[in-house]
XYZ file of C-alpha atoms in Angstrom:
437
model
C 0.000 0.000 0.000
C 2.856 2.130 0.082
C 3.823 2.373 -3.249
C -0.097 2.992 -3.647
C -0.053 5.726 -1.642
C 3.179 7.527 -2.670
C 1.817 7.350 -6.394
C -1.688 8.697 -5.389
C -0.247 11.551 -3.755
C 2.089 12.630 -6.153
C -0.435 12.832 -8.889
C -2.573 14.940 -6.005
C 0.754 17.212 -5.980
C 0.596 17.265 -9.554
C -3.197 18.232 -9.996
C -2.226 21.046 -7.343
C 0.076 22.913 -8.676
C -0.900 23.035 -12.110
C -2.401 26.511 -11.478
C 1.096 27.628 -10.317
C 2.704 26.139 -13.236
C 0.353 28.015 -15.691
C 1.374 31.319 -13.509
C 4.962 30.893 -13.826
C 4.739 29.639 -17.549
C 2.864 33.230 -18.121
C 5.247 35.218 -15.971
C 8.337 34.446 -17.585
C 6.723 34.737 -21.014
C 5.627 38.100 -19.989
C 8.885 39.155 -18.495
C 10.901 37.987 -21.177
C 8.445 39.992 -23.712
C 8.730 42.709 -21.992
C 12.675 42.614 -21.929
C 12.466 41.835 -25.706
C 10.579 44.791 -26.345
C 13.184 47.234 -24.774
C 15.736 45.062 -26.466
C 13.862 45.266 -30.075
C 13.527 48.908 -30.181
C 17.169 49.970 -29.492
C 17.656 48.001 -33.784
C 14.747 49.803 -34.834
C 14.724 52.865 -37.340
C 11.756 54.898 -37.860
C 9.256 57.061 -36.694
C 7.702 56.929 -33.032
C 5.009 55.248 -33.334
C 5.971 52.328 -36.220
C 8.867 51.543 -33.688
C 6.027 51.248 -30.911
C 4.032 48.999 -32.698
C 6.932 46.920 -34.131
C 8.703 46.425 -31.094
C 5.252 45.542 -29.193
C 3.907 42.985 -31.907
C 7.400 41.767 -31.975
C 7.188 40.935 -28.151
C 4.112 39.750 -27.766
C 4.859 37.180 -30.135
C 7.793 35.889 -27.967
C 5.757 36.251 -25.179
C 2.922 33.684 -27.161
C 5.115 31.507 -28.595
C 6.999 30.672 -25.346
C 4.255 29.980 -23.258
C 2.827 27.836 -26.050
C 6.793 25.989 -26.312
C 6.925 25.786 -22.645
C 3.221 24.097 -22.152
C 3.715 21.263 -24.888
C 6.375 20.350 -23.681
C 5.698 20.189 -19.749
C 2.509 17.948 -20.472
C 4.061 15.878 -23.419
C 7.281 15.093 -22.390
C 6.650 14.102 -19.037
C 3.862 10.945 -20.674
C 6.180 9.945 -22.729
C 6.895 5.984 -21.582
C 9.442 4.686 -24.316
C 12.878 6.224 -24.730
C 12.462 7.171 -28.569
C 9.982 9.225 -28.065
C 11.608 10.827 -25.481
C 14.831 11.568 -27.220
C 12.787 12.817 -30.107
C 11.010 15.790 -27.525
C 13.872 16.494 -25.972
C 15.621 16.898 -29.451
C 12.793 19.405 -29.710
C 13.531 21.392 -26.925
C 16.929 21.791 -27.492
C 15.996 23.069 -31.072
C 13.558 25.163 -29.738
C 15.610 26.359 -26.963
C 18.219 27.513 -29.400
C 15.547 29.757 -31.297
C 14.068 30.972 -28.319
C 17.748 32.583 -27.569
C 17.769 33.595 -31.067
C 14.649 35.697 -31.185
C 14.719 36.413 -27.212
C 17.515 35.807 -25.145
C 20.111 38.314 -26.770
C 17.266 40.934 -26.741
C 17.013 40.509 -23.064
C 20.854 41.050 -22.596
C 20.707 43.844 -24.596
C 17.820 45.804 -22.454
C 19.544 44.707 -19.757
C 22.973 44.820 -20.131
C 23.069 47.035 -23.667
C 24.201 50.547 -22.383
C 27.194 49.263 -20.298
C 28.374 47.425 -23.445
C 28.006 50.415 -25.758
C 30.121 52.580 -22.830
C 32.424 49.703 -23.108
C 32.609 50.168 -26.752
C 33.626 53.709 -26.159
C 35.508 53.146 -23.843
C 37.805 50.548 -25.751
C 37.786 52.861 -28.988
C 39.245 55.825 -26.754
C 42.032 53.900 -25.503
C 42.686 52.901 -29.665
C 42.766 56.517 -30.388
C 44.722 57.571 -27.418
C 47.411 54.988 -28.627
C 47.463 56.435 -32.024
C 47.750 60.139 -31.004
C 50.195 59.299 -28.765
C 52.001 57.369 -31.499
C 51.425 60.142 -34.452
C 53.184 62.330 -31.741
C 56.003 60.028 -31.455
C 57.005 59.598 -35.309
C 56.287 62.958 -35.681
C 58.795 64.182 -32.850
C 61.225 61.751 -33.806
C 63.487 64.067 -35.499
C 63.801 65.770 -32.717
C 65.975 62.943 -31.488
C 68.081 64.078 -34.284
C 68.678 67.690 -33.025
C 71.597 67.097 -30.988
C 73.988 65.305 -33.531
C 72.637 67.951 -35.969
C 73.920 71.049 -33.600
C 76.957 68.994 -32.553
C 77.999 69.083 -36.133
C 77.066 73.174 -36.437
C 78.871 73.688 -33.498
C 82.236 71.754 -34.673
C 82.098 73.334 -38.007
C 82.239 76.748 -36.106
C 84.593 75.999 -34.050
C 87.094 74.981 -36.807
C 86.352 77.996 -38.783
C 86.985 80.267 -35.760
C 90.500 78.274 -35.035
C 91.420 78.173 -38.719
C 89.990 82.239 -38.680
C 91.959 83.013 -35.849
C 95.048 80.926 -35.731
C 95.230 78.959 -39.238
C 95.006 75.942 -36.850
C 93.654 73.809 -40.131
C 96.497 75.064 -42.886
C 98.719 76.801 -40.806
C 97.414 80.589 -41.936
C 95.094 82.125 -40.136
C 92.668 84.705 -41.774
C 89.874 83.892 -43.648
C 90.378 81.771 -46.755
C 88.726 79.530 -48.795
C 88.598 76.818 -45.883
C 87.095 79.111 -43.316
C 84.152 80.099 -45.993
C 83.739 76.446 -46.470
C 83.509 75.554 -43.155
C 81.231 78.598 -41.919
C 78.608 77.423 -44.984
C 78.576 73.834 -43.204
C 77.949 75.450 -40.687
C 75.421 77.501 -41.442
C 73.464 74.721 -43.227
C 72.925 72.490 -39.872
C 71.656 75.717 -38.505
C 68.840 75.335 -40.930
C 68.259 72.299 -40.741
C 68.325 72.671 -37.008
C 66.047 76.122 -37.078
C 63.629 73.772 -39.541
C 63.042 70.763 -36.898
C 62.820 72.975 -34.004
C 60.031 74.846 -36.407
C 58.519 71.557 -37.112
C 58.044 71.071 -33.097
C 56.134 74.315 -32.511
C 53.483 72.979 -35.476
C 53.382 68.985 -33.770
C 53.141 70.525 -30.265
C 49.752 72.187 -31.416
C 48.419 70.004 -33.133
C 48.781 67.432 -30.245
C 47.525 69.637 -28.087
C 44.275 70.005 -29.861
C 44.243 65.689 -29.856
C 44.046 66.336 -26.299
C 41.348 68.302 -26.000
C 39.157 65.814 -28.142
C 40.298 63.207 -26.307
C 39.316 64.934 -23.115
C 35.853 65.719 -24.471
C 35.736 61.786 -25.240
C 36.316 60.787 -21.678
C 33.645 63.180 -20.647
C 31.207 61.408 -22.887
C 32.155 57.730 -22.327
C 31.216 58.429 -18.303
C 28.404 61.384 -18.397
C 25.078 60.341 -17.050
C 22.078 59.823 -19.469
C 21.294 58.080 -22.255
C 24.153 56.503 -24.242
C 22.843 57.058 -27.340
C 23.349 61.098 -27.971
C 26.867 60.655 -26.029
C 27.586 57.992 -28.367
C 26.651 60.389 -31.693
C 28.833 62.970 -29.793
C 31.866 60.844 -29.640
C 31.793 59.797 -33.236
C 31.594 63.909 -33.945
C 34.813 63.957 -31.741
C 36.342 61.195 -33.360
C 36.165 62.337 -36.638
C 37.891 65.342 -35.625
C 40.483 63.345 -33.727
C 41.301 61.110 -36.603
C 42.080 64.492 -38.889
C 43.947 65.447 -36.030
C 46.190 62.308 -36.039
C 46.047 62.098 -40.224
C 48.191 65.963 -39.871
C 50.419 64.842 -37.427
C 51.709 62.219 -39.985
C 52.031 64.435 -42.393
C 53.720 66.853 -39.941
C 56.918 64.543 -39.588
C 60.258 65.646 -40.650
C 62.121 62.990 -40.905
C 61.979 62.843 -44.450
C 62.398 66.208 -44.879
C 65.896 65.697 -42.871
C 66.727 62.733 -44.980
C 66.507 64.620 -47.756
C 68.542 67.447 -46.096
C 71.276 65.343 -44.666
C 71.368 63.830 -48.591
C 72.453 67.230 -50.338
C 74.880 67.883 -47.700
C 77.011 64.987 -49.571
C 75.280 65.335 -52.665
C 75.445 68.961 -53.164
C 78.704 70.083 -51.619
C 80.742 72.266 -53.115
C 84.273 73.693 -52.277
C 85.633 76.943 -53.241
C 88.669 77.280 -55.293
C 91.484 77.483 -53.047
C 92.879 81.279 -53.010
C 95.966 80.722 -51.192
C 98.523 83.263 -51.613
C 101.164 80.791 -52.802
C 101.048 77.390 -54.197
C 101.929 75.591 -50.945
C 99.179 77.201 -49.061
C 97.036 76.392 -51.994
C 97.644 72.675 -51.656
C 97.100 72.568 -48.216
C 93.855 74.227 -48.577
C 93.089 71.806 -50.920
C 94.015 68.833 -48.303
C 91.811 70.246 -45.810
C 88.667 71.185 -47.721
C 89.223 67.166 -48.786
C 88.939 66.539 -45.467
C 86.290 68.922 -44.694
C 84.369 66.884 -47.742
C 84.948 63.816 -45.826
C 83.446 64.590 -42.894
C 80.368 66.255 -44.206
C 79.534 63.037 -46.120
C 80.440 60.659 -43.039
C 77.957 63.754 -41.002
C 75.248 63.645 -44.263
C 75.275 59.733 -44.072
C 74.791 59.355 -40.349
C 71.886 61.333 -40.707
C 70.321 60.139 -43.284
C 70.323 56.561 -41.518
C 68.967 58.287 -38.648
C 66.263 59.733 -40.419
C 65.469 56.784 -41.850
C 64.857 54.900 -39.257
C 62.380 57.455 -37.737
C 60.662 56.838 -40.980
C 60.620 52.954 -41.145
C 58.439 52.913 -37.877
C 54.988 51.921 -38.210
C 52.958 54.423 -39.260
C 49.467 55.061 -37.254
C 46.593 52.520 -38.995
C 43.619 54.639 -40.157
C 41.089 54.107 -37.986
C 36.941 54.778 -38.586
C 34.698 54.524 -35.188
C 31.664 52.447 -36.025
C 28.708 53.487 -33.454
C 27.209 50.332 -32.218
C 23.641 49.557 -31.224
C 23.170 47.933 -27.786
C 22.069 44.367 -28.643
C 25.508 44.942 -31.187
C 27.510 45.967 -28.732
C 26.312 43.277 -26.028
C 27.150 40.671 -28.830
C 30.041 41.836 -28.930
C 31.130 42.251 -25.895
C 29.572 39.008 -24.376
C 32.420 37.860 -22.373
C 32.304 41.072 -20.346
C 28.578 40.600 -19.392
C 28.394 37.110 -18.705
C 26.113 37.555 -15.452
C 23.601 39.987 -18.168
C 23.167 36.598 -20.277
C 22.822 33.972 -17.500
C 20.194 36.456 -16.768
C 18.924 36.967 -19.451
C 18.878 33.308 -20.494
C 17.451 32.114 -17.502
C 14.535 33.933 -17.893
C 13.640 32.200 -21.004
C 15.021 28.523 -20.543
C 13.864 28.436 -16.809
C 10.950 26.294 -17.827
C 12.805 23.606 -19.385
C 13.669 23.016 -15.246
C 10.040 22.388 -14.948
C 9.915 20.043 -17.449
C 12.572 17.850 -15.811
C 11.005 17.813 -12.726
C 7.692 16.924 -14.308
C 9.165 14.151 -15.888
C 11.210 12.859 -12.738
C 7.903 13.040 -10.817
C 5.932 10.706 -13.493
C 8.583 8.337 -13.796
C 8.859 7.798 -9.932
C 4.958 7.360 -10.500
C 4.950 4.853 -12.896
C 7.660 2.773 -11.108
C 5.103 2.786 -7.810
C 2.385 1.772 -10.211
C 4.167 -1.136 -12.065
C 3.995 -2.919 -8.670
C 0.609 -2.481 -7.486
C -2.465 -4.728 -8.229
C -5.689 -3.604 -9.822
C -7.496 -2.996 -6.558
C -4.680 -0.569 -5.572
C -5.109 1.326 -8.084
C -8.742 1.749 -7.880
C -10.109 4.825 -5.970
C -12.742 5.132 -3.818
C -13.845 7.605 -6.744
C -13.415 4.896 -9.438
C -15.201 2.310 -7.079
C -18.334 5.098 -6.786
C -18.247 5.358 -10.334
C -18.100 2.009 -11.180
C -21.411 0.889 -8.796
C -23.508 4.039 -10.489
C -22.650 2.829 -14.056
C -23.566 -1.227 -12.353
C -26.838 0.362 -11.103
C -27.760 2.036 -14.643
C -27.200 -0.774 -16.550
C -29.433 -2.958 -14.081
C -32.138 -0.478 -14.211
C -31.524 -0.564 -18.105
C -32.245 -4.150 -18.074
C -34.898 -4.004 -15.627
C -36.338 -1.394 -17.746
C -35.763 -3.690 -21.179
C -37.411 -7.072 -19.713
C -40.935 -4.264 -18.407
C -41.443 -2.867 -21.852
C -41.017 -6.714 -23.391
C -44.540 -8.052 -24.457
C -45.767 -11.515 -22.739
C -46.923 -13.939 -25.289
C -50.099 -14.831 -25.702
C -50.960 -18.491 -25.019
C -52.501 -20.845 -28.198
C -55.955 -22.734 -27.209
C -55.397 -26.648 -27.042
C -56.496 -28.477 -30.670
C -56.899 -31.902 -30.401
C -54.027 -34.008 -32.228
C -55.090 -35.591 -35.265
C -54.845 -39.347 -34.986
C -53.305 -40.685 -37.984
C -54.597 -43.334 -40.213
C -54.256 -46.697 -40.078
C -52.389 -46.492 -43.447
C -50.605 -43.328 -43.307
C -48.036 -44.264 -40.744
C -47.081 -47.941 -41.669
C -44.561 -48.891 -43.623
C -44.903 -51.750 -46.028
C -41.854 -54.424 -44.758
C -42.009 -56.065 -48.575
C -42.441 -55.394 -51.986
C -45.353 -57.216 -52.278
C -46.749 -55.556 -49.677
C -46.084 -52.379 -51.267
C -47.221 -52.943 -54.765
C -50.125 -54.560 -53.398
C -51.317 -50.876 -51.615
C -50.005 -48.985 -54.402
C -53.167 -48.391 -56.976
């Protein structure tokens, strides 16, 4: 009697909580309908009220078709007795869970989860174009590095003039010959090129400094209160501007400018005519303007590897900010919301937890009937119904033999006796042919 028992009152259990399973089947289709429809409307384009309407007929569709899902399954599955069938429903729900995250789930995680992930998305595309400002800075001041070789050489040049000038420390004459003039004009061509990179780093420092100030107004936006949507059409404004910004300071670089500089040095240098006074002075002005020429090309090569350098690092990749939508941006940043989705996931697959405990429930049910006999499973409710439908069909035959009609008896007739001939059978042939006429 105790598996008897334990079967009846699980299927009482049952029977009483089927009003609370309808209830929770309906409240999660409604929640998740609602969270569709604030999911749905951040993809839609249009006016007002066509978004309304879409975004509600959309929803209340979801909202339909998983209560209908949920309550197939949760009566089906849980009857099913062999384990084809079985496989083949629950191959059914895992299909039909997959398109219920399809059309729902993602929705959800995007109205709940959707404005974080576009701030995320701004956030991440700052820190890109931070990186590249800071590194269209950096090629751009890299000549700068070359400055102090550059004045280095200006200053030696110089020097030499004023010792060959003052005490003909190069040839032995002082005065100012045809090796002073030379070395004063090397001289006075690393002062341009020096005077032309310091020039360069009034123009970079500018133009950085406006970078920052779009860059600042980007961090304002990325974590400003309000709706993401108008800070996010604000930052692509600002990002535009940035990536001009970072576009001149490429072009600003002048390291090839330097390269090309530091090339005629070698390229275009040319000596004066030695005017010594005698042929021996000549020669030795001759010697050291040779000299001089030997130097300025070992200087002009030095910096033209220098500059080239500067311009063999990797130049800043154009970049184009793409505003994303919220269910976009949760999609894409789905490993950063992972709490979001369970959520939002749960909200639609919770049922299929229902289902399983359904089906555990009517299994443990069937296993305590197996074992009982047929009077165990009767009910005192079965046993009432079965003596009112034994009384009716009583009364239907009591009923059947009333409306019958009795007979009606026949009057005695008296038996005709036969005649002596009719019933005797001749024993011979003679006999016979002797009655026959």
């Amino acid at each position: 009697m105790s598996n008897a028992s334990a079967a009846r009152n699980l299927r009482a259990q049952i029977d009483q909580i089927q009003p609370m399973t309808r209830f929770v089947l309906a409240t999660l289709a409604v929640a998740s309908g609602v969270y569709t429809y604030l999911g749905v409307r951040s993809l839609l384009d249009g006016s007002a009220t066509l978004v309304f309407f879409s975004a509600i007929i959309y929803s209340a569709a979801v909202s339909v078709g998983i209560y209908g899902f949920w309550s197939y399954l949760i009566r089906f599955v849980p009857e099913m007795r062999d384990a084809a069938s079985r496989l083949v429903l629950m191959g059914v729900m895992a299909l039909g869970c997959l398109m219920i995250v399809a059309m729902s789930s993602w929705l959800n995680a995007a109205a709940l989860a959707g404005s974080a992930a576009v701030e995320q998305h701004l956030a991440e595309t700052l820190e890109d174009y931070t990186g590249d400002l800071d590194q269209a800075h950096g090629n751009a001041l890299g000549a700068l590095s070359l400055l102090p070789d550059i004045q280095r050489a200006s200053d030696r040049f110089a020097r030499l003039a004023d010792d060959e000038r003052q005490s003909g420390a190069l040839t032995g004459t002082s005065g100012s010959g045809s090796v002073v003039q030379l070395l004063t004009q090397m001289s006075a061509q690393m002062d341009e090129l020096h005077a032309t990179i310091l020039n360069s780093r009034d123009t970079v420092s500018t133009l950085f400094e406006e970078g920052q100030q779009h860059l600042a107004t980007m961090r304002g936006l990325v974590s400003a209160p309000g709706p993401v949507q108008p800070r996010s059409d604000r930052f692509a404004e600002e990002a535009v501007a940035l990536a001009g910004v970072i576009a001149s300071l490429e072009q600003t670089s002048i390291a090839p400018s330097v390269a090309r500089a530091a090339s005629d040095l070698s390229a275009g240098f040319i000596a004066p005519v030695a005017d010594g006074s005698n042929a021996e002075l000549a020669g030795r002005q001759d010697q050291v303007m040779a000299t001089v020429r030997e130097s300025v090309a070992a200087q002009s090569r030095a910096l033209r590897i220098a500059a080239e350098e500067i311009m063999a690092q990797p130049q800043v990749a154009e970049r184009r900010y793409v505003p994303l939508s919220a269910a976009e941006a949760v999609l894409r940043y789905a490993s950063s919301f992972l709490p979001s989705w369970a959520g939002a996931i749960s909200i639609d697959l919770l049922p299929a937890v229902l289902v399983g405990i359904m089906s555990v429930v009517y299994a443990s049910i069937r296993r305590d009937e197996v074992v009982m006999s047929d009077a165990e499973r009767l009910t005192a409710a079965d046993l009432l119904r079965s003596l009112d439908v034994q009384r009716a069909l009583v009364a239907r035959q009591e009923n059947a033999r009333t409306d019958m009609p009795e007979p009606v008896p026949q009057p005695d007739s008296p038996a005709e006796e036969p005649s002596p001939g009719q019933n005797v059978t001749p024993l011979s042939l003679t006999e016979r042919k002797r009655q026959e006429p």
